[in-house]
Short mmCIF file of C-alpha atoms in Angstrom, two decimals:
data_model
loop_
_atom_site.label_atom_id
_atom_site.label_comp_id
_atom_site.label_asym_id
_atom_site.label_seq_id
_atom_site.Cartn_x
_atom_site.Cartn_y
_atom_site.Cartn_z
CA SER A 1 -27.07 -2.27 -7.60
CA SER A 2 -30.14 -0.34 -8.84
CA HIS A 3 -31.77 -3.58 -9.92
CA ALA A 4 -30.74 -5.55 -6.79
CA VAL A 5 -33.03 -7.68 -4.70
CA SER A 6 -33.61 -5.88 -1.39
CA ILE A 7 -32.81 -7.07 2.12
CA ASP A 8 -34.87 -4.78 4.28
CA ASN A 9 -34.78 -6.13 7.86
CA VAL A 10 -33.56 -8.93 10.16
CA SER A 11 -36.14 -11.41 8.86
CA ASP A 12 -35.02 -10.72 5.29
CA LEU A 13 -31.38 -11.14 6.15
CA ILE A 14 -31.99 -14.49 7.85
CA ALA A 15 -34.11 -15.63 4.92
CA PHE A 16 -31.39 -14.61 2.47
CA ARG A 17 -28.78 -16.49 4.47
CA GLU A 18 -30.94 -19.61 4.59
CA ALA A 19 -31.49 -19.47 0.82
CA VAL A 20 -27.67 -19.17 0.22
CA ASN A 21 -26.92 -22.02 2.65
CA ASN A 22 -29.37 -24.37 0.98
CA SER A 23 -28.57 -25.24 -2.62
CA LYS A 24 -32.28 -25.44 -3.22
CA GLY A 25 -33.14 -22.28 -1.33
CA ILE A 26 -35.37 -19.52 -2.57
CA TYR A 27 -35.30 -15.85 -1.55
CA LYS A 28 -38.06 -13.50 -2.68
CA GLY A 29 -38.94 -15.82 -5.51
CA ILE A 30 -35.32 -16.21 -6.75
CA ALA A 31 -33.97 -19.78 -6.57
CA ASN A 32 -30.41 -20.59 -5.54
CA ALA A 33 -30.48 -23.71 -7.80
CA SER A 34 -27.01 -24.69 -6.62
CA SER A 35 -25.57 -21.54 -8.25
CA GLY A 36 -24.61 -19.68 -5.05
CA TYR A 37 -26.72 -16.83 -6.59
CA LYS A 38 -23.94 -16.18 -9.11
CA GLY A 39 -24.65 -12.99 -11.08
CA ILE A 40 -27.52 -11.94 -8.75
CA HIS A 41 -27.30 -8.62 -6.87
CA PHE A 42 -28.58 -8.06 -3.34
CA LEU A 43 -28.94 -4.73 -1.58
CA LEU A 44 -29.12 -4.13 2.20
CA THR A 45 -31.43 -1.17 2.64
CA ALA A 46 -31.37 -0.56 6.39
CA ASP A 47 -29.23 -0.97 9.53
CA ILE A 48 -29.57 -4.48 10.98
CA ASP A 49 -29.73 -5.22 14.71
CA LEU A 50 -29.37 -8.89 15.59
CA ASP A 51 -30.04 -8.26 19.26
CA SER A 52 -32.90 -10.80 19.37
CA LEU A 53 -30.51 -13.59 18.28
CA TYR A 54 -27.86 -12.32 20.69
CA LYS A 55 -30.22 -12.31 23.69
CA ALA A 56 -31.31 -15.79 22.78
CA GLY A 57 -27.68 -16.90 22.83
CA GLU A 58 -27.89 -17.89 19.12
CA SER A 59 -24.62 -17.74 17.16
CA TRP A 60 -24.81 -16.25 13.73
CA GLU A 61 -24.43 -18.83 11.03
CA PRO A 62 -22.29 -17.31 8.25
CA ILE A 63 -23.76 -16.61 4.84
CA GLY A 64 -22.16 -19.34 2.68
CA LYS A 65 -21.52 -21.63 5.64
CA SER A 66 -19.43 -24.22 3.69
CA SER A 67 -17.55 -24.61 0.39
CA SER A 68 -20.47 -26.57 -1.09
CA VAL A 69 -22.82 -23.61 -0.62
CA SER A 70 -20.42 -20.67 -1.10
CA PHE A 71 -21.93 -17.26 -2.00
CA LYS A 72 -21.08 -16.30 -5.57
CA GLY A 73 -23.27 -13.25 -6.06
CA CYS A 74 -22.98 -9.52 -5.31
CA PHE A 75 -23.93 -8.08 -1.91
CA TYR A 76 -24.13 -4.35 -1.41
CA GLY A 77 -24.30 -3.28 2.28
CA GLY A 78 -24.94 0.38 1.58
CA LYS A 79 -22.72 1.24 4.59
CA HIS A 80 -25.55 0.13 6.86
CA SER A 81 -24.31 -1.28 10.18
CA ILE A 82 -24.70 -4.83 11.33
CA SER A 83 -24.89 -4.78 15.17
CA HIS A 84 -25.08 -7.49 17.87
CA LEU A 85 -23.67 -10.05 15.49
CA TYR A 86 -22.53 -12.88 17.77
CA ILE A 87 -20.53 -15.98 16.93
CA HIS A 88 -19.12 -18.18 19.74
CA ALA A 89 -17.71 -21.36 18.16
CA PRO A 90 -14.13 -21.74 19.38
CA ALA A 91 -13.89 -25.28 17.97
CA ALA A 92 -15.35 -24.48 14.53
CA ASN A 93 -13.75 -23.06 11.31
CA TYR A 94 -14.84 -20.50 8.72
CA LYS A 95 -16.59 -17.92 10.90
CA GLY A 96 -17.55 -14.39 9.90
CA PHE A 97 -20.53 -12.47 8.59
CA PHE A 98 -19.88 -14.39 5.38
CA GLY A 99 -18.27 -17.81 5.47
CA TYR A 100 -17.15 -18.84 1.98
CA LEU A 101 -17.06 -16.40 -0.99
CA ASP A 102 -16.24 -17.67 -4.46
CA SER A 103 -16.09 -15.22 -7.36
CA ALA A 104 -18.25 -12.87 -5.32
CA LEU A 105 -18.45 -9.11 -4.63
CA VAL A 106 -19.17 -7.80 -1.15
CA GLU A 107 -19.32 -4.04 -0.82
CA GLY A 108 -20.21 -1.52 1.86
CA VAL A 109 -20.64 -3.85 4.86
CA VAL A 110 -20.01 -2.37 8.32
CA LEU A 111 -19.70 -4.49 11.48
CA SER A 112 -20.26 -2.62 14.73
CA THR A 113 -18.27 -2.42 18.01
CA ASN A 114 -20.85 -4.62 19.79
CA ASP A 115 -20.23 -7.50 17.40
CA SER A 116 -18.13 -10.48 18.40
CA ILE A 117 -16.77 -13.34 16.24
CA ILE A 118 -14.99 -16.28 17.89
CA GLY A 119 -13.93 -19.34 15.98
CA LYS A 120 -10.96 -21.65 15.48
CA GLN A 121 -9.39 -21.33 12.02
CA TYR A 122 -10.27 -19.03 9.03
CA CYS A 123 -12.06 -16.28 10.94
CA GLY A 124 -12.76 -12.78 9.59
CA GLY A 125 -15.05 -9.92 10.35
CA ILE A 126 -16.57 -9.51 6.94
CA ALA A 127 -15.70 -13.01 5.52
CA ALA A 128 -13.76 -16.05 6.63
CA TYR A 129 -12.56 -17.54 3.34
CA VAL A 130 -12.46 -15.55 0.13
CA ASN A 131 -11.44 -17.21 -3.11
CA ASN A 132 -11.42 -17.25 -6.90
CA LEU A 133 -11.58 -13.63 -8.17
CA SER A 134 -13.69 -12.31 -5.33
CA THR A 135 -13.59 -8.72 -4.21
CA ILE A 136 -14.20 -7.13 -0.77
CA ARG A 137 -14.62 -3.40 -1.19
CA ASN A 138 -15.48 -0.37 1.00
CA CYS A 139 -16.08 -2.45 4.10
CA ALA A 140 -15.33 -1.70 7.78
CA ASN A 141 -14.86 -3.96 10.75
CA HIS A 142 -15.25 -2.55 14.28
CA ALA A 143 -15.88 -6.01 15.79
CA TYR A 144 -13.82 -8.23 18.06
CA VAL A 145 -12.44 -11.19 16.05
CA GLU A 146 -10.73 -14.19 17.63
CA GLY A 147 -9.44 -17.46 16.16
CA ALA A 148 -7.93 -20.10 18.42
CA SER A 149 -5.74 -21.33 15.54
CA THR A 150 -4.70 -19.60 12.25
CA HIS A 151 -5.82 -17.36 9.44
CA VAL A 152 -7.54 -14.59 11.37
CA GLY A 153 -8.20 -11.05 10.07
CA GLY A 154 -10.30 -7.98 10.69
CA ILE A 155 -11.73 -8.01 7.19
CA CYS A 156 -10.98 -11.55 5.95
CA GLY A 157 -9.22 -14.66 7.39
CA TYR A 158 -7.95 -15.83 4.02
CA ILE A 159 -7.91 -14.52 0.48
CA GLY A 160 -6.88 -16.54 -2.60
CA LYS A 161 -6.67 -14.90 -5.99
CA SER A 162 -8.87 -12.12 -4.70
CA VAL A 163 -8.80 -8.44 -3.74
CA ILE A 164 -9.49 -6.45 -0.55
CA GLU A 165 -9.68 -2.69 -1.34
CA ASP A 166 -10.86 0.49 0.32
CA CYS A 167 -11.41 -1.24 3.67
CA PHE A 168 -10.36 -0.64 7.29
CA ASN A 169 -10.36 -2.27 10.71
CA THR A 170 -10.61 -0.74 14.21
CA GLY A 171 -11.43 -4.02 16.01
CA TYR A 172 -9.25 -6.11 18.28
CA ILE A 173 -7.95 -9.07 16.29
CA THR A 174 -6.38 -12.04 18.02
CA GLY A 175 -5.32 -15.60 17.24
CA ASN A 176 -2.45 -18.03 17.45
CA GLU A 177 -0.79 -17.62 14.01
CA LYS A 178 -1.17 -15.71 10.78
CA VAL A 179 -3.19 -12.79 12.24
CA GLY A 180 -3.63 -9.44 10.52
CA GLY A 181 -5.61 -6.26 10.94
CA ILE A 182 -7.01 -6.61 7.41
CA VAL A 183 -6.37 -10.24 6.45
CA GLY A 184 -4.68 -13.24 8.09
CA TYR A 185 -3.26 -14.92 4.96
CA THR A 186 -2.96 -14.12 1.29
CA ASN A 187 -2.24 -16.40 -1.68
CA GLY A 188 -2.36 -16.14 -5.45
CA ASN A 189 -0.67 -17.58 -8.49
CA SER A 190 1.43 -16.37 -11.39
CA SER A 191 -1.70 -15.59 -13.41
CA VAL A 192 -3.86 -13.98 -10.73
CA TYR A 193 -2.31 -12.06 -7.85
CA SER A 194 -4.21 -11.38 -4.64
CA ALA A 195 -4.16 -7.73 -3.62
CA VAL A 196 -4.71 -5.62 -0.50
CA ARG A 197 -4.87 -1.89 -1.37
CA TYR A 198 -6.14 1.35 0.00
CA CYS A 199 -6.63 -0.14 3.47
CA TYR A 200 -5.81 0.90 7.01
CA ASN A 201 -5.79 -0.66 10.45
CA SER A 202 -5.95 1.09 13.79
CA GLY A 203 -7.01 -2.01 15.78
CA GLN A 204 -4.84 -3.95 18.21
CA ILE A 205 -3.36 -7.21 16.90
CA HIS A 206 -2.22 -10.09 19.12
CA ALA A 207 -0.75 -13.50 18.11
CA ALA A 208 1.87 -15.95 19.07
CA LYS A 209 3.38 -15.97 15.60
CA ALA A 210 3.06 -14.09 12.30
CA ALA A 211 1.15 -10.96 13.33
CA GLY A 212 0.85 -8.04 10.93
CA GLY A 213 -0.89 -4.71 11.12
CA ILE A 214 -2.23 -5.31 7.58
CA ALA A 215 -1.51 -9.01 6.83
CA GLY A 216 -0.32 -11.85 9.08
CA ASN A 217 1.29 -13.85 6.25
CA THR A 218 1.63 -12.98 2.54
CA TYR A 219 2.46 -16.37 1.16
CA SER A 220 2.74 -15.86 -2.59
CA TYR A 221 1.71 -13.70 -5.54
CA THR A 222 0.31 -10.85 -3.54
CA ARG A 223 0.37 -7.07 -4.02
CA ILE A 224 0.17 -4.78 -0.94
CA GLU A 225 -0.31 -1.16 -1.96
CA GLN A 226 -1.18 2.11 -0.23
CA VAL A 227 -1.82 0.75 3.27
CA LEU A 228 -1.47 2.27 6.74
CA HIS A 229 -1.17 0.88 10.21
CA SER A 230 -1.52 3.01 13.41
CA GLY A 231 -2.47 0.43 16.05
CA GLN A 232 -0.50 -1.65 18.53
CA ILE A 233 0.70 -5.18 17.79
CA TRP A 234 2.10 -8.07 19.79
CA ALA A 235 3.63 -11.42 18.86
CA ASP A 236 6.29 -13.73 20.20
CA THR A 237 7.89 -14.13 16.74
CA LEU A 238 7.43 -12.96 13.17
CA ILE A 239 5.88 -9.57 13.77
CA GLY A 240 5.57 -6.62 11.46
CA SER A 241 3.55 -3.35 11.37
CA ILE A 242 2.54 -4.16 7.80
CA ILE A 243 3.25 -7.84 7.25
CA GLY A 244 4.09 -10.35 9.98
CA GLN A 245 5.59 -13.05 7.75
CA LYS A 246 6.36 -12.39 4.10
CA SER A 247 7.42 -14.73 1.37
CA GLN A 248 9.87 -13.63 -1.37
CA LYS A 249 7.78 -15.53 -3.92
CA SER A 250 6.44 -12.72 -6.14
CA VAL A 251 5.13 -10.53 -3.38
CA VAL A 252 5.00 -6.83 -4.34
CA TYR A 253 4.83 -3.98 -1.83
CA ALA A 254 4.27 -0.33 -2.64
CA TYR A 255 3.70 2.53 -0.19
CA GLY A 256 3.08 0.83 3.12
CA TYR A 257 3.27 3.18 6.07
CA TYR A 258 3.00 2.76 9.82
CA ASP A 259 3.40 4.87 12.93
CA ARG A 260 6.72 3.78 14.36
CA GLN A 261 5.98 5.53 17.65
CA ILE A 262 2.80 3.46 18.19
CA SER A 263 4.00 0.30 16.56
CA PRO A 264 7.83 0.24 17.03
CA VAL A 265 8.38 -3.30 15.62
CA GLY A 266 9.49 -2.65 12.02
CA GLY A 267 7.42 -3.02 8.88
CA SER A 268 7.86 -6.75 8.16
CA ASN A 269 9.70 -9.38 10.09
CA ASN A 270 11.00 -6.58 12.34
CA THR A 271 12.66 -4.77 9.44
CA ASP A 272 11.88 -1.91 7.00
CA ASP A 273 12.72 -1.50 3.30
CA SER A 274 12.15 1.13 0.66
CA THR A 275 8.53 0.10 0.19
CA ILE A 276 7.48 -0.32 3.87
CA MET A 277 8.28 2.72 6.00
CA GLY A 278 7.84 3.71 9.62
CA LYS A 279 7.11 7.44 10.16
CA GLY A 280 6.71 9.52 13.28
CA THR A 281 3.21 10.48 14.36
CA MET A 282 3.70 14.13 13.59
CA GLU A 283 4.87 13.36 10.07
CA LEU A 284 1.85 11.10 9.36
CA CYS A 285 -0.55 13.73 10.71
CA ASN A 286 0.95 16.87 9.17
CA GLY A 287 -1.93 17.57 6.72
CA LYS A 288 -0.20 16.12 3.67
CA LEU A 289 -0.84 12.70 2.26
CA PRO A 290 2.16 10.32 2.41
CA LEU A 291 4.08 9.81 -0.84
CA GLY A 292 2.23 7.48 -3.15
CA PHE A 293 -1.18 7.78 -1.53
CA ASP A 294 -3.92 8.50 -4.07
CA SER A 295 -6.22 11.41 -3.17
CA LEU A 296 -9.06 9.58 -4.99
CA TYR A 297 -9.12 7.18 -2.01
CA TRP A 298 -7.38 9.05 0.83
CA GLN A 299 -8.04 12.33 2.64
CA GLN A 300 -5.81 14.15 5.14
CA THR A 301 -6.66 16.67 7.85
CA ALA A 302 -3.85 18.29 9.82
CA GLY A 303 -3.61 16.73 13.24
CA LEU A 304 -5.21 13.46 12.19
CA TYR A 305 -4.05 10.31 10.50
CA PRO A 306 -4.86 9.83 6.82
CA GLN A 307 -8.39 8.43 6.34
CA LEU A 308 -10.29 6.82 3.47
CA HIS A 309 -12.95 8.94 1.78
CA SER A 310 -15.25 5.96 2.17
CA ALA A 311 -14.93 5.69 5.95
CA ASP A 312 -18.27 5.45 7.78
CA SER A 313 -19.21 8.15 10.26
CA SER A 314 -19.31 5.97 13.33
CA THR A 315 -17.62 6.95 16.61
CA ALA A 316 -15.11 4.11 16.11
CA SER A 317 -14.08 5.51 12.70
CA CYS A 318 -13.54 8.95 14.12
CA ILE A 319 -11.52 7.71 17.06
CA ALA A 320 -9.40 5.59 14.65
CA VAL A 321 -7.71 8.68 13.12
CA GLN A 322 -7.01 10.46 16.43
CA PRO A 323 -3.26 10.37 17.31
CA VAL A 324 -1.22 10.53 20.48
CA PHE A 325 1.85 12.76 19.92
CA PHE A 326 4.94 11.47 21.68
CA ALA A 327 8.22 13.40 21.70
CA SER A 328 10.28 12.46 18.64
CA ASN A 329 12.68 10.25 20.65
CA ASN A 330 9.91 8.47 22.58
CA ASP A 331 7.44 5.77 21.65
CA ILE A 332 4.67 3.85 23.33
CA SER A 333 7.17 1.43 24.89
CA ARG A 334 9.46 4.22 26.12
CA ILE A 335 7.88 7.41 27.49
CA GLY A 336 10.32 9.68 29.12
CA ILE A 337 8.73 13.14 28.90
CA ASP A 338 5.30 14.75 28.49
CA PHE A 339 3.21 13.92 25.43
CA ASP A 340 0.17 15.47 23.75
CA LEU A 341 -3.26 13.91 23.54
CA SER A 342 -5.54 14.68 20.59
CA GLY A 343 -8.95 15.98 21.45
CA CYS A 344 -12.39 15.57 19.93
CA ASP A 345 -16.00 15.09 21.03
CA TYR A 346 -15.56 11.34 20.96
CA ILE A 347 -12.63 10.98 23.39
CA GLN A 348 -12.30 11.32 27.16
CA TRP A 349 -8.85 10.59 28.59
CA LYS A 350 -8.26 9.12 32.02
CA SER A 351 -5.12 8.44 33.99
CA SER A 352 -4.60 5.10 35.74
CA SER A 353 -2.12 3.60 38.16
CA ASP A 354 -2.79 0.03 36.84
#
C-alpha cells in the first residue's frame, strides 16, 4: 500500500465512491475505464466522520453499488474508523460500506458503533456481496446491521469463492433468514473454497431462521477455521453458535469454539461435533489459547476471552472480550446462584427490574 492513491477526508471518500460507481469515473486523475479499478491500490489516511450526510438524512450509497460497477481494486483502511455511516433502505438490496466486490481486497476497515445499515437482502457491515477470489481482511464491524430478508452479516452478507480472515463483529445483526455475526451465507466450488478464518463475534444475532454466531448458512465448499463466538443468539429454527444451517457438501470445520453459558444453543443446528465445541466461560478465559488457535493471530489474557492481535483499540473492542462468569451449572437462560461480573474502565453495571 506504499504506492496507494490516498483518500484523505470525507470529500475524497465521496469522490472515490463516485468514480467507482461510474464506469467512466476519474479519481485523482486515475480513470475507472470500466475496470472497477482492478489492480489499483487506495489508502484511507484518516478517520472519516459522515455526520454531515447523516444530519442531512442522506443514506450512504455503497462503493460498487451494482454488479455492473463492482469494485475490483485494493482498499486499505489503515484501521481508521468510519463513523455516522447511515443507510436506511429497507426495500433495497446490496447495502453496506461496499456493495459489490469482485476479485477485490479490502483490509483494515472499521465501522463505528454509531453506524447503521438497514436494507432488504444482501446486507453487510463491510460489504454486501463479495465474489470471485475477493478477500476481506483485518476489518471490524461495530455497527447495527439489519436486513428485512436474507443474507445478512456483520462483516459480509454473502461470500462466493472468497475469504474473510482476521475480522470480528460486535454489532447487533438481525434479519429474517441466513444471518451471521461474520457472514450471512457462504458458497464456493470444488476448485475454489470460500473460507472464514481467524474471526470472532461477540455481537447479538437475531433471525427467524438460520442464525449463526459466525455464519448463518454455509451452503457448499466452505472452510470455517479458528473462530470464536461469545454473544447471544436467537432464532425460531436452524440456530447454531457457529453455523446456523450447514450443508454436508464439502464444508470443512476446524477449531470452532463458543461460550456455551452465553450461547447455550449448540454449535450448529443445535448440536456439537468434534470440530465445533462449546466451552464454559472460565475455560475460555483461563489465560491459555484454545486448542488449535494460532498465536500469530490470537492473544489471550487471563480473565478475558481470546482476542485477535489486530483488534482495534475502541471501547467496543475492549468490551467485546469482557466475560460474565456464571456458576458452572448455570447459563444465561438459567441463573440460580450468584455470578461474577468482569470489571474494567469501560463497563458500568446496573441492575434492573425490567
